[in-house]
Structure formats: C-alpha cells, structure tokens
Short mmCIF file of C-alpha atoms and ligand atoms in Angstrom, two decimals:
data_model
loop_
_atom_site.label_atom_id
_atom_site.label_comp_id
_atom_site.label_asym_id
_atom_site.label_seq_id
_atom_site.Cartn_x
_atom_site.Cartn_y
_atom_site.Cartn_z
CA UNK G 1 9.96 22.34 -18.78
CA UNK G 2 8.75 18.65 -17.10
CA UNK G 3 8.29 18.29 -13.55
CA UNK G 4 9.73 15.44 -12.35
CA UNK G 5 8.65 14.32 -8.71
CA UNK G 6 11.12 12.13 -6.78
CA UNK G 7 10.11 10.47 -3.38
CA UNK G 8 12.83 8.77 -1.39
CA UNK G 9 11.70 5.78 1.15
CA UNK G 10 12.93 5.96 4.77
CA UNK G 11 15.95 3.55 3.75
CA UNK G 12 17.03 6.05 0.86
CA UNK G 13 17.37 9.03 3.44
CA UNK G 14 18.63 7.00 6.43
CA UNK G 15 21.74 8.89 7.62
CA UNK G 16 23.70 11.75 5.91
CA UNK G 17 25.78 9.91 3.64
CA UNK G 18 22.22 8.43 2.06
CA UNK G 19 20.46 12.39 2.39
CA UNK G 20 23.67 13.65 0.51
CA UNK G 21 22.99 10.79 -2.67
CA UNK G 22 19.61 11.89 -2.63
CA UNK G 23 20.34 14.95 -2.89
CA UNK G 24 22.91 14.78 -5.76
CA UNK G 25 19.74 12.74 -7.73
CA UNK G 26 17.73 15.63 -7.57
CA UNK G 27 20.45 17.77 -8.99
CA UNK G 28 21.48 15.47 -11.25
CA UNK G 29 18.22 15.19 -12.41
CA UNK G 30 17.59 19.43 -12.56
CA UNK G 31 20.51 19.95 -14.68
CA UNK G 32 19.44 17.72 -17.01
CA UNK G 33 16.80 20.17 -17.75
CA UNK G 34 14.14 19.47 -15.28
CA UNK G 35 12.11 21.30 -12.53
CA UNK G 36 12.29 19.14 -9.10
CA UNK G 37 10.42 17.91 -6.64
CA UNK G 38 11.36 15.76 -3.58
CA UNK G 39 8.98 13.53 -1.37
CA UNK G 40 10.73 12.44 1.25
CA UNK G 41 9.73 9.91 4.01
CA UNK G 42 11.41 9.94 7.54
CA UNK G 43 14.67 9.02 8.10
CA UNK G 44 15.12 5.08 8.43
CA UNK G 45 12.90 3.48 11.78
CA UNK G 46 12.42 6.97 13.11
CA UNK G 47 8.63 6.52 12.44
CA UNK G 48 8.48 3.11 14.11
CA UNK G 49 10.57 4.53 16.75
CA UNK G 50 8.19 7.14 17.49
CA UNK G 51 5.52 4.67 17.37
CA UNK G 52 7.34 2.77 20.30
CA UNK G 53 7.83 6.10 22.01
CA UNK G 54 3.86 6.83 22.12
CA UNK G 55 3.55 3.02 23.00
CA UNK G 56 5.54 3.56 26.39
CA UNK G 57 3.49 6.07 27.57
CA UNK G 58 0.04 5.25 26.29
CA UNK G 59 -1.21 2.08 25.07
CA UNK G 60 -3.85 3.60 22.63
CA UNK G 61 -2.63 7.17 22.40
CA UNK G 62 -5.06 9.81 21.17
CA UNK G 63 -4.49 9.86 17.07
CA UNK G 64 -4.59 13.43 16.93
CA UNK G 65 -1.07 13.68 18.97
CA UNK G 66 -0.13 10.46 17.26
CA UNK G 67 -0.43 12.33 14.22
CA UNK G 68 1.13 15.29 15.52
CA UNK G 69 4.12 13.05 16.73
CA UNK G 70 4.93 11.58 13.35
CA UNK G 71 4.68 14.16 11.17
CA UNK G 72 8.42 15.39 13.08
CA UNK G 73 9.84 12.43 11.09
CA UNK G 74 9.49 14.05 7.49
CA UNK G 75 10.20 17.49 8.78
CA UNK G 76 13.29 16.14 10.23
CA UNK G 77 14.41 15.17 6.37
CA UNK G 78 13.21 17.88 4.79
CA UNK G 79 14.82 20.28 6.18
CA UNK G 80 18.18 18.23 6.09
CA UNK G 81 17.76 17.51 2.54
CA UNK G 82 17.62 21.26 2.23
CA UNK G 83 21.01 21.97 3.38
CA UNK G 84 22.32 19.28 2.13
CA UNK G 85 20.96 21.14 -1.43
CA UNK G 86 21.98 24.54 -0.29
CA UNK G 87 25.84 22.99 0.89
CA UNK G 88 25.78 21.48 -3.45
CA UNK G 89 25.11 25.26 -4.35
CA UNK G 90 21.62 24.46 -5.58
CA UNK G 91 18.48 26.30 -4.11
CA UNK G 92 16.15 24.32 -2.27
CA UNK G 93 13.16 24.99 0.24
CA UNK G 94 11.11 22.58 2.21
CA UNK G 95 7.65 22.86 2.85
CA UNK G 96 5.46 20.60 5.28
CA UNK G 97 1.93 19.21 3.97
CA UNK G 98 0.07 21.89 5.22
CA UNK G 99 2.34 24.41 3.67
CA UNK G 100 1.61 23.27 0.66
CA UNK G 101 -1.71 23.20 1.08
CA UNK G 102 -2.42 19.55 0.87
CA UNK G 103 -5.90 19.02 2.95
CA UNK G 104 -6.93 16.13 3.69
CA UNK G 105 -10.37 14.66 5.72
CA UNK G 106 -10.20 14.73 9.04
CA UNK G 107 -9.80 10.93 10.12
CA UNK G 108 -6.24 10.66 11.96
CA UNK G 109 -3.67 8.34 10.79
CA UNK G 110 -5.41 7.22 7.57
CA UNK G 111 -6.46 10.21 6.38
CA UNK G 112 -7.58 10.83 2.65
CA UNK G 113 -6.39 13.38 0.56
CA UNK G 114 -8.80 15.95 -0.39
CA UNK G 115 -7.14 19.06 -2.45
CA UNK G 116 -3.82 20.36 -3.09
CA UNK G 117 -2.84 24.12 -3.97
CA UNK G 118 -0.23 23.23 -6.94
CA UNK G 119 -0.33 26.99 -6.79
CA UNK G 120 2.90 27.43 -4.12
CA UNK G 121 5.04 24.49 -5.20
CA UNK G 122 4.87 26.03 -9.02
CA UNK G 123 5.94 29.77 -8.36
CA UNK G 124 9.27 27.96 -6.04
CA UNK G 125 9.83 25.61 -9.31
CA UNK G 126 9.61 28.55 -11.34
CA UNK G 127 11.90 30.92 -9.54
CA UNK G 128 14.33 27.99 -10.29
CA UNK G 129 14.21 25.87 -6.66
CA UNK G 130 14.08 22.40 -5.82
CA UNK G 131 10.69 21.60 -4.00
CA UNK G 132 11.23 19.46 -0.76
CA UNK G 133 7.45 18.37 0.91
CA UNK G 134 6.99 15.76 3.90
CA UNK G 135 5.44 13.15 2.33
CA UNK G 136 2.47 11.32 4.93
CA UNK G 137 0.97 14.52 6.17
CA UNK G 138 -1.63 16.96 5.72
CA UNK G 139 -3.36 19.35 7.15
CA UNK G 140 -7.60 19.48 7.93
CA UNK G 141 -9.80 22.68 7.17
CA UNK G 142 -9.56 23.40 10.36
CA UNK G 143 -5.79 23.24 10.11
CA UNK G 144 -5.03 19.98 12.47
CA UNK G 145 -2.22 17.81 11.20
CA UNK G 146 -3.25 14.21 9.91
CA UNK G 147 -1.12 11.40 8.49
CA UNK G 148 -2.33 9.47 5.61
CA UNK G 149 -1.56 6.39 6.68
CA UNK G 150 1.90 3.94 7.04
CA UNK G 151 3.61 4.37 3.91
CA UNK G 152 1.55 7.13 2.60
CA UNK G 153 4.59 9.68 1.31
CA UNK G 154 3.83 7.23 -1.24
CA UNK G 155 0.79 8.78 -1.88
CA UNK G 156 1.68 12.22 -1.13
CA UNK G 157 4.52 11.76 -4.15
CA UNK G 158 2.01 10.52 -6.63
CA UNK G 159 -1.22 12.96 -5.81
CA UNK G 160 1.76 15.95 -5.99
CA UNK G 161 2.92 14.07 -9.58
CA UNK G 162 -0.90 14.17 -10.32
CA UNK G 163 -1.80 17.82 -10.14
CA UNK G 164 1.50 19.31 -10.67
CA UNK G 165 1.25 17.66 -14.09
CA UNK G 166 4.85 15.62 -13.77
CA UNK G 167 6.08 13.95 -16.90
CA UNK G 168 6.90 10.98 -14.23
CA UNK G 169 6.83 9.92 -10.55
CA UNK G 170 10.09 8.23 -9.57
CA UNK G 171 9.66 6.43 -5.93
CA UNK G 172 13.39 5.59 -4.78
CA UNK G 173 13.59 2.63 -2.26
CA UNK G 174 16.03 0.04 -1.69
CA UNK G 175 14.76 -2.56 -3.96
CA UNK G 176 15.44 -2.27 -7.94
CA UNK G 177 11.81 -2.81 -8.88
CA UNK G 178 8.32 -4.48 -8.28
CA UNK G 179 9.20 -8.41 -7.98
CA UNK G 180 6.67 -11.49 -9.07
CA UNK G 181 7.01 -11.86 -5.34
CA UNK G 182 8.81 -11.21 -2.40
CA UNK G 183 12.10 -12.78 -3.20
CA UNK G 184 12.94 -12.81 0.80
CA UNK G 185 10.46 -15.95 0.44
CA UNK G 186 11.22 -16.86 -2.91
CA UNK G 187 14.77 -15.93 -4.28
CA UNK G 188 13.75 -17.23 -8.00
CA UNK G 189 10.98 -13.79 -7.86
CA UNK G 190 11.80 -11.70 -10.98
CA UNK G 191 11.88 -8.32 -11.34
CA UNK G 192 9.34 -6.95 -13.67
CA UNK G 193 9.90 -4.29 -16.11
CA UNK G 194 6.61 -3.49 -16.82
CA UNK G 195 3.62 -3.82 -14.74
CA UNK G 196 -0.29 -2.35 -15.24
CA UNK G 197 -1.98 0.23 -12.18
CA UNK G 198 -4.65 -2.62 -11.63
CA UNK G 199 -2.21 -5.45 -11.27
CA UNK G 200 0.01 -3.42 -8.98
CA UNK G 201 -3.08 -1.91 -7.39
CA UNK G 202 -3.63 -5.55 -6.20
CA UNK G 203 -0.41 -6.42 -5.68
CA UNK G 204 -0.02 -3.57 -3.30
CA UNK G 205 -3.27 -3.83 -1.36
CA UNK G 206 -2.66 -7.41 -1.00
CA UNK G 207 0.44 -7.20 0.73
CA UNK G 208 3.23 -6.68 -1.40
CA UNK G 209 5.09 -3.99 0.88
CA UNK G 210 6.34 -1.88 -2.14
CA UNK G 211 3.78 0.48 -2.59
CA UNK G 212 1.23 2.49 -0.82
CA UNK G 213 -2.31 1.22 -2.04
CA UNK G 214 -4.02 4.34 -2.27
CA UNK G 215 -0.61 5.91 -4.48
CA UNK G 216 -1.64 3.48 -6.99
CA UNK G 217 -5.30 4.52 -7.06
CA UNK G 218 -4.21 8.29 -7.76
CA UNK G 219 -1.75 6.91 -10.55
CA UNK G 220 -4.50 5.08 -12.48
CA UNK G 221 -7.01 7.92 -12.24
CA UNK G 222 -4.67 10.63 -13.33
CA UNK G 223 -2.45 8.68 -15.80
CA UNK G 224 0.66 9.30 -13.85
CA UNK G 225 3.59 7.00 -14.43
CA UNK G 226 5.48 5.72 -11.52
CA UNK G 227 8.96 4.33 -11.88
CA UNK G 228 9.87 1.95 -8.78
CA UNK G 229 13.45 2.20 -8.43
CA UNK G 230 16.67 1.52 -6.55
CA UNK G 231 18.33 4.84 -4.82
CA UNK G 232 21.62 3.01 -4.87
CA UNK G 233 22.10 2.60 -8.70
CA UNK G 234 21.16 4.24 -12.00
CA UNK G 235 19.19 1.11 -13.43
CA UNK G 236 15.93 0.91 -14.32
CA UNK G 237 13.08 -0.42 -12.19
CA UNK G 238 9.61 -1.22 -12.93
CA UNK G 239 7.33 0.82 -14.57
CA UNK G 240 3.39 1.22 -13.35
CA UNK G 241 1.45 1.93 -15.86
CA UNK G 242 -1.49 1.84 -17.97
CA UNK G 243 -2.71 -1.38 -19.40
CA UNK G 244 -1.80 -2.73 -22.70
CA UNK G 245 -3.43 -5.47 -24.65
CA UNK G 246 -0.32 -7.21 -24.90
CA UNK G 247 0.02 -7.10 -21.07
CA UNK G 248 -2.78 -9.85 -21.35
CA UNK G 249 -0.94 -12.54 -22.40
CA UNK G 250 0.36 -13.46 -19.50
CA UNK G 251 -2.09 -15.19 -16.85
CA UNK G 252 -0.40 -14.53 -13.51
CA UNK G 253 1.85 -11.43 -12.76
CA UNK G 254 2.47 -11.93 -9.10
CA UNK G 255 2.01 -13.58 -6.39
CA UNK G 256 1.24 -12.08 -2.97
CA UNK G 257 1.15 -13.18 0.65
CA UNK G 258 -0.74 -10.78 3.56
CA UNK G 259 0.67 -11.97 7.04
CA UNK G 260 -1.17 -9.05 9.04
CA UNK G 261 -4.38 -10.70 8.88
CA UNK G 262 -6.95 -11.48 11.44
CA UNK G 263 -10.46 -13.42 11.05
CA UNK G 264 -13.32 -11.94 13.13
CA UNK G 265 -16.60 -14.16 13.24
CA UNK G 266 -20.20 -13.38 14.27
CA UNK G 267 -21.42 -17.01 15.07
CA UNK G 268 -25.06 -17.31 15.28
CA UNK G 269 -26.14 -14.26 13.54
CA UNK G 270 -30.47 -14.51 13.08
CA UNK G 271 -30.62 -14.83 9.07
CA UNK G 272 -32.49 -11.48 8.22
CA UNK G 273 -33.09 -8.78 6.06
CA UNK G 274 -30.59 -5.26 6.92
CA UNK G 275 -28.74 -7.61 9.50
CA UNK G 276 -25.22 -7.78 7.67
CA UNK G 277 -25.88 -3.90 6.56
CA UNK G 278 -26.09 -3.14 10.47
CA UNK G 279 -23.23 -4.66 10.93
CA UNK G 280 -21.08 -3.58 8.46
CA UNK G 281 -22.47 0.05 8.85
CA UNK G 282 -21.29 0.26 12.35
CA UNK G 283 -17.98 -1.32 11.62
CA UNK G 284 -17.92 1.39 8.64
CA UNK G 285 -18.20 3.99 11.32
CA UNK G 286 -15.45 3.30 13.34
CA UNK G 287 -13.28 3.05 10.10
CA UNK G 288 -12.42 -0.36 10.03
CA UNK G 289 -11.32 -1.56 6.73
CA UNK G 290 -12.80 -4.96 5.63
CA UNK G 291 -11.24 -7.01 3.54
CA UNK G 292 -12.98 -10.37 2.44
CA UNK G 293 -16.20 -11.03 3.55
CA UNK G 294 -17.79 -14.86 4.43
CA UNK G 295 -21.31 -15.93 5.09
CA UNK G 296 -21.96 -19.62 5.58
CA UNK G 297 -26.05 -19.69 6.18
CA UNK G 298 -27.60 -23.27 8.57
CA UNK G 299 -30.28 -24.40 10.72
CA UNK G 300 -32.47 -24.32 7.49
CA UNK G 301 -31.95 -20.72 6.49
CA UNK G 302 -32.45 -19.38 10.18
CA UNK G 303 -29.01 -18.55 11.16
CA UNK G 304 -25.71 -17.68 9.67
CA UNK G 305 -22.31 -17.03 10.25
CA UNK G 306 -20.72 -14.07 9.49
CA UNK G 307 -16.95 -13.37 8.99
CA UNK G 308 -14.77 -10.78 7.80
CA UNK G 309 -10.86 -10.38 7.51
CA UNK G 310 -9.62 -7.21 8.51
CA UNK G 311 -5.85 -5.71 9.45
CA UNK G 312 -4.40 -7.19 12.97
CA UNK G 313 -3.88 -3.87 13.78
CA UNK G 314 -7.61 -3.04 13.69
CA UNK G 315 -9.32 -6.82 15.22
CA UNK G 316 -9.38 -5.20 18.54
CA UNK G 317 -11.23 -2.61 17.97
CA UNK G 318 -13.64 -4.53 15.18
CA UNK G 319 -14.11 -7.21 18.36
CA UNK G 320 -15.31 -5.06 20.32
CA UNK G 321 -18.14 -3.59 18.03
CA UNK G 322 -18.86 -6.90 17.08
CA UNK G 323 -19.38 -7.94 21.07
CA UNK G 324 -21.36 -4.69 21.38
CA UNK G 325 -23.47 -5.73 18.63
CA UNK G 326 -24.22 -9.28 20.10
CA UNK G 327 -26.09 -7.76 22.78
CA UNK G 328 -28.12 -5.53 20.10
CA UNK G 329 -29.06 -8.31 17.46
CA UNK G 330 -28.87 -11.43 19.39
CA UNK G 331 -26.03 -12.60 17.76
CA UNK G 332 -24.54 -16.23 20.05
CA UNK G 333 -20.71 -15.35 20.00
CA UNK G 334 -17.55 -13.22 18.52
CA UNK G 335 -14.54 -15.43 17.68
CA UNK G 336 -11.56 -14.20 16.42
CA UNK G 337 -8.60 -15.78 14.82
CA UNK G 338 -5.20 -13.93 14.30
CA UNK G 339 -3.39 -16.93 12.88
CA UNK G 340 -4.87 -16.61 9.40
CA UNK G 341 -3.04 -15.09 6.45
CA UNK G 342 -4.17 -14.62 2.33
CA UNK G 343 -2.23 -15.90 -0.39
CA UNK G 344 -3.37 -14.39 -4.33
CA UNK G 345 -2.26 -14.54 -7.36
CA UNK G 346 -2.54 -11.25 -9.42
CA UNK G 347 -2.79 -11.07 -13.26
CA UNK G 348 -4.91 -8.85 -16.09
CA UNK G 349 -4.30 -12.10 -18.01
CA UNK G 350 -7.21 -14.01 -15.92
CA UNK G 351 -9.86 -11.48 -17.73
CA UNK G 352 -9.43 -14.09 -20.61
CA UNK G 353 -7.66 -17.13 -19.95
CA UNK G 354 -9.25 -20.38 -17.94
CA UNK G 355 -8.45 -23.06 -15.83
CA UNK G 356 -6.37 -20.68 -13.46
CA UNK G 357 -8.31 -21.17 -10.11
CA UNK G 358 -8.24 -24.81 -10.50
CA UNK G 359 -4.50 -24.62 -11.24
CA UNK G 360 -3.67 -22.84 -7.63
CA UNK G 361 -5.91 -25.10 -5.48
CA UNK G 362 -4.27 -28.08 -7.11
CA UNK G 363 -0.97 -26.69 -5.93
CA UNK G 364 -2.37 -25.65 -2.77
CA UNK G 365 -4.13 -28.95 -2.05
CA UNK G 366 -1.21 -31.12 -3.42
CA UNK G 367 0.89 -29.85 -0.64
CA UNK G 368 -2.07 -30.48 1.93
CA UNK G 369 -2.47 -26.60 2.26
CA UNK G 370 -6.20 -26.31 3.73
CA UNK G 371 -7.84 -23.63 2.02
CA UNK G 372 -10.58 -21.74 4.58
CA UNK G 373 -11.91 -19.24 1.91
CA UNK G 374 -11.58 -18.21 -1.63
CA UNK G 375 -12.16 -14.89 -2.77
CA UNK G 376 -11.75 -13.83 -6.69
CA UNK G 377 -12.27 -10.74 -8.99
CA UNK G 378 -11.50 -10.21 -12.64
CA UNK G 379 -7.73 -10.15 -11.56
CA UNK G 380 -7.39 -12.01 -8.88
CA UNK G 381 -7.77 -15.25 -6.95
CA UNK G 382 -6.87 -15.28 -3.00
CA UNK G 383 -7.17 -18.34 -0.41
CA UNK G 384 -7.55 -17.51 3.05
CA UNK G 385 -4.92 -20.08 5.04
CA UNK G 386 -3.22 -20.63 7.96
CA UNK G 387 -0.36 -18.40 8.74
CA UNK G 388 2.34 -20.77 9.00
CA UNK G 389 1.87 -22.50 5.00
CA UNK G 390 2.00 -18.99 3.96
CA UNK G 391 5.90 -19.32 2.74
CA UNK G 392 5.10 -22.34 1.66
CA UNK G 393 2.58 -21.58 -0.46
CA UNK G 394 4.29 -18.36 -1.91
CA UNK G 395 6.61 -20.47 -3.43
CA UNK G 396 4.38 -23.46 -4.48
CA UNK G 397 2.24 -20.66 -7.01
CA UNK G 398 5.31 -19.20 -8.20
CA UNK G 399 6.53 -22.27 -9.15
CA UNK G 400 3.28 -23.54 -10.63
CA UNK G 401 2.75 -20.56 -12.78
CA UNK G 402 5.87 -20.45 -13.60
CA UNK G 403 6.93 -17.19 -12.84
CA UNK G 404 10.76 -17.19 -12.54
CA UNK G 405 10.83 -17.21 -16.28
CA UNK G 406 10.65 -14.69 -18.95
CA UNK G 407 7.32 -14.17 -20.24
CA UNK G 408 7.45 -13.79 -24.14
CA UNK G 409 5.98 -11.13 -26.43
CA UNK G 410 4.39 -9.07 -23.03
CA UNK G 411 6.70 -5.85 -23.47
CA UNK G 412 8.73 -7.00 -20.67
N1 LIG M 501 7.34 7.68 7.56
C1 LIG M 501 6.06 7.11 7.31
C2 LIG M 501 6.09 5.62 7.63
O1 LIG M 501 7.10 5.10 8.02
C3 LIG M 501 5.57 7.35 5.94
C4 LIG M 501 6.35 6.70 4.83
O2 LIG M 501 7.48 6.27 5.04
O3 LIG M 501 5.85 6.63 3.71
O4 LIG M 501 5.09 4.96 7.52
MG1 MG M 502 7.33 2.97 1.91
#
C-alpha cells in the first residue's frame, strides 16, 4: 500500500470550513487505497501573530521560548484536524514532532533535522489511521523543542515523505503551482507543469516564497516527488522533480526577486592571508547565513573591501560582529545597506546554452537598472540592485526571456 504524505499551508487550514476540506482530501485520498499522512502548518497568521505577541513583551526574546511559543500553532491544527477526521468517521491521531521522534540539532528557530523514528507513524498507518504531525518542530536529544525555521512544515512534510518511503509528497497551498515568477509582479508568470529539484532549489532559496529551501534539498537527495498544488481545486500543480535531458532545452525557467536583503560591508579590511576566514568563521558561529559574497581589493593590493548579503532579519546581529571585529583586525568601518535586493534568473538550460548573462544585463542596463554585483553558478545568474527597480526588473527578464510562452518539446 503507498504512503502518500499531504502537508497543508497555513492558508489551507485557516478556519474550520478550510480544516473540514482538508480533511475530506485526506479521506478522499485513503479510500482510494492509500495510507495517509498529514503535515499541517498553523492555522492562517497565527504564527506571525505569535511572533507579534513575543515582540510586545521582548524585543529579542530568548529562542528557546520563541520556539516553545510557536510550536502551539501546529498543535492547535493538529489536533482540530483530528476531530474534524474522527466527526467524518475516519480514525485519525495527531502527534507533535517530538512524538514522532523527529530530532533535530539544537540551534533554535532554524534548526536542522537530524533523524526520524518512521517506526511510530508506520504501526498508526498500519492499524488503518490517518497520521496528523506538526510540521516546523522537533525535538533535541535532550528533548527541548526547536523550530526548523519559517516555512519549515515544508520540510518536515518532505523529510517524513523521505523515510516513510511515500510514493509522493503533495504540499497544498493556495496557489495552483510553481509560477515563472511571482505573478503578483508579473500577471503574464506561467504556471509550470514540470520543474527539476535544482531549478526549484534555486528558485526557492532565492526568494520565490513557495517552498521551504531546505524541503527541496531532502527531495533531491532522497528522490521524493513533490506535487505543489492548490487546496481549493482538484487540478494539477507543478511537479518537482528529477532532471531530465529534455528539461535542458529551455535556457531560463524562472525568474526570482529577494526583497529581504541587506548589504553589510567591512571597508578597509588589511589585505591578508586567514583575514576573510576570520571573519566569516565568526559570522559562521553566530549562525548567520551568507548569501553572496564581494571583495573589491585597492591601495595596491594593501586593503580591501569586504561585503556580504545576508537576510534583513539577521544584519543586526552580523553588524555587530562585524563592529566587534573592527576593533580585533583593524578593519576602518562597518556600513550597512538595507535598501538592496537580488534579482536571478534560474534555468538547467544555462549548463549549455550561451549568451544568457549578456542577455539580462542588456535588459537590465537598457532600462538604466544599475547593477552593484553579479553572482552566477551553473544555473543561475543574480544582480544585486536597488530595492525599488526590483518590480521593474522582474518583469523586464520575464519579458526578455520570454517566459509567458509555452516552451516546446520540454515535457511541459
Ligand atoms: N507555521 C510556521 C510558519 O508560519 C511554519 C509553516 O507554516 O511552514 O512559518
Ligand atoms: Mg509555507
């Protein structure tokens, strides 16, 4: 019999009515012949609400109790989605992360999965139950209660896909599918029917709000496929899954814009040997994720500049390790700028097609759109701009790579 896991977004289990639709899916989906399991997020805003809660009383609140705070959310819908299973005559039983023994490290609110005991949820499938879990939580060795992140039932649905072995992961939401881009910017984006892990990998961790990054990574490695798809209708969404040559023919898949973007710059940094791994090692520590990094060298080889992008959420934090670090090294000054944000295009076709960088900075520059950095891997190309072309510039690179229409011959 195939497991099939199901995780429903904070939109798909907003208020009864949308617990209740959920809830027939899942049974809908068992009597077809399947065993179930639900990953459900927290109902609507309740996390942000939280967040705001913790916020009134405490500026930087202590992320253990943050942790502890927003882990109510998902117990709040599992339990509901429960009875609402149990009121349809089917048997159900919800289970936090820690009951089902998903560990994780121990760094609060973006913690990393480390094992899960497939063992509990398989013996409740067996004895003919639907399987409810809180997606975005876990639990440490020493049994504290961690969160994996904003947006990480994602990731709790696919690593529970992963080991139980499910024929598919289906992540309900209340878009139809992975768009070309975000069509509130661009209303020509199309929805994709097909799209590789690594393109939607970078998609993801570049911005594109549908997916949790790290969900991705756990697809790819264990071959699970994801279906993105509406929880308001029966059609099909996009599926994420492993590359195809065909997939190559097209050049761009996507393009992506990431608004919550901050620059932090070491000006004045001597130009030595180990410097930029002190640096970097110390910002490492305090688990800062880095995103691009920029080193402009002067003064004949004697000083540089170093920069680095990183969340907004974290530039506070990553400026004051950097001032702290001034005083150590010598370094003349920390400037930061918050009004930065990264356009990229995203496609496997780049591997072996050329001219494609040149063909984005000519939109870019046609439009007078300064580009402050370029960064570029096999798959992708992303400008560092200002903020306020972002929109702009979404829709100039959709329109120059022609991504409204119907790419031929690519299994779409
Ligand atoms: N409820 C959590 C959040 O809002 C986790 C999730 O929805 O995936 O970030
Ligand atoms: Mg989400």
């Amino acid at each position: 019999m195939s497991i099939i896991v199901q995780k429903f977004g904070g939109t798909s289990v907003a208020d009864a009515e949308k617990i209740g639709r959920a809830a027939r899916r899942a049974i809908r989906t068992k009597l077809k012949g399947h065993q179930v399991v639900m990953v459900l997020s927290a109902m609507g805003k309740t996390t942000d609400q939280l967040v705001a809660l913790a916020n009134e009383l405490n500026s930087s609140p202590p992320q253990r109790e943050m942790d502890m705070l927003l882990t109510t959310g998902e117990q709040v819908s599992i339990s509901l989605m429960a009875m609402a299973l149990a009121a349809a005559g089917h048997e159900a039983i919800s289970f936090t992360g820690g009951q089902v023994g998903l560990v994780t490290d121990a760094v609060h609110a973006k913690a990393r999965i480390q094992s899960i005991d497939a063992q509990r949820i398989h013996s409740q499938l067996d004895a003919g139950k639907i399987v409810i879990v809180a997606g975005f939580q876990g639990i440490t060795d020493e049994g504290a209660i961690t969160t994996l992140g904003r947006g990480g039932s994602d990731t709790t649905a696919v690593a529970l896909a992963a080991v139980l072995k499910a024929a598919e992961c289906e992540i309900y939401t209340d878009v139809d599918g992975v768009y070309t881009t975000d069509p509130r910017i661009e209303p020509r984006a199309r929805k994709m029917d097909y799209i590789s892990y690594d393109e939607m990998l970078e998609l993801a961790s570049l911005g594109a709000g549908v997916m949790h990054s790290r969900s991705i990574e756990f697809g790819k490695k264990y071959n699970v496929p994801i279906h993105v798809r509406s929880s308001l209708t029966d059609t099909k969404g996009t599926l994420i899954v492993a590359e195809t040559p065909g997939m190559e023919q097209i050049v761009v898949r996507g393009v992506t814009l990431k608004r919550d973007l901050a620059r932090v710059e070491l000006v004045g940094v001597p130009n030595e040997p180990g410097l930029a791994a002190r640096i970097f090692a110390r910002i490492a520590e305090h688990n800062i994720v880095v995103d691009d990094i920029i080193q402009n060298v002067y003064g004949h080889g004697r000083e540089a500049n170093i920069g680095f992008t990183t969340t907004l959420s974290d530039v506070k934090e990553a400026c004051v390790i950097c001032q702290q670090l001034c005083k150590e090294i010598g370094i003349q000054d920390v400037e930061t700028d918050e009004n930065v944000a990264k356009i990229s295009i995203v496609g496997i076709g780049m591997k072996t097609h050329t001219g494609v960088a040149s063909r984005m900075f000519k939109a870019l520059g046609e439009a007078m759109i300064n580009i402050q950095n370029i960064s570029t891997s096999e798959i992708v190309i992303g400008c560092l701009i200002d903020k306020k072309d972002g929109e702009q510039a979404v829709k100039l690179l959709h329109e120059a790579f022609e991504l409204d229409k119907s790419p031929e011959n690519n299994g779409d």
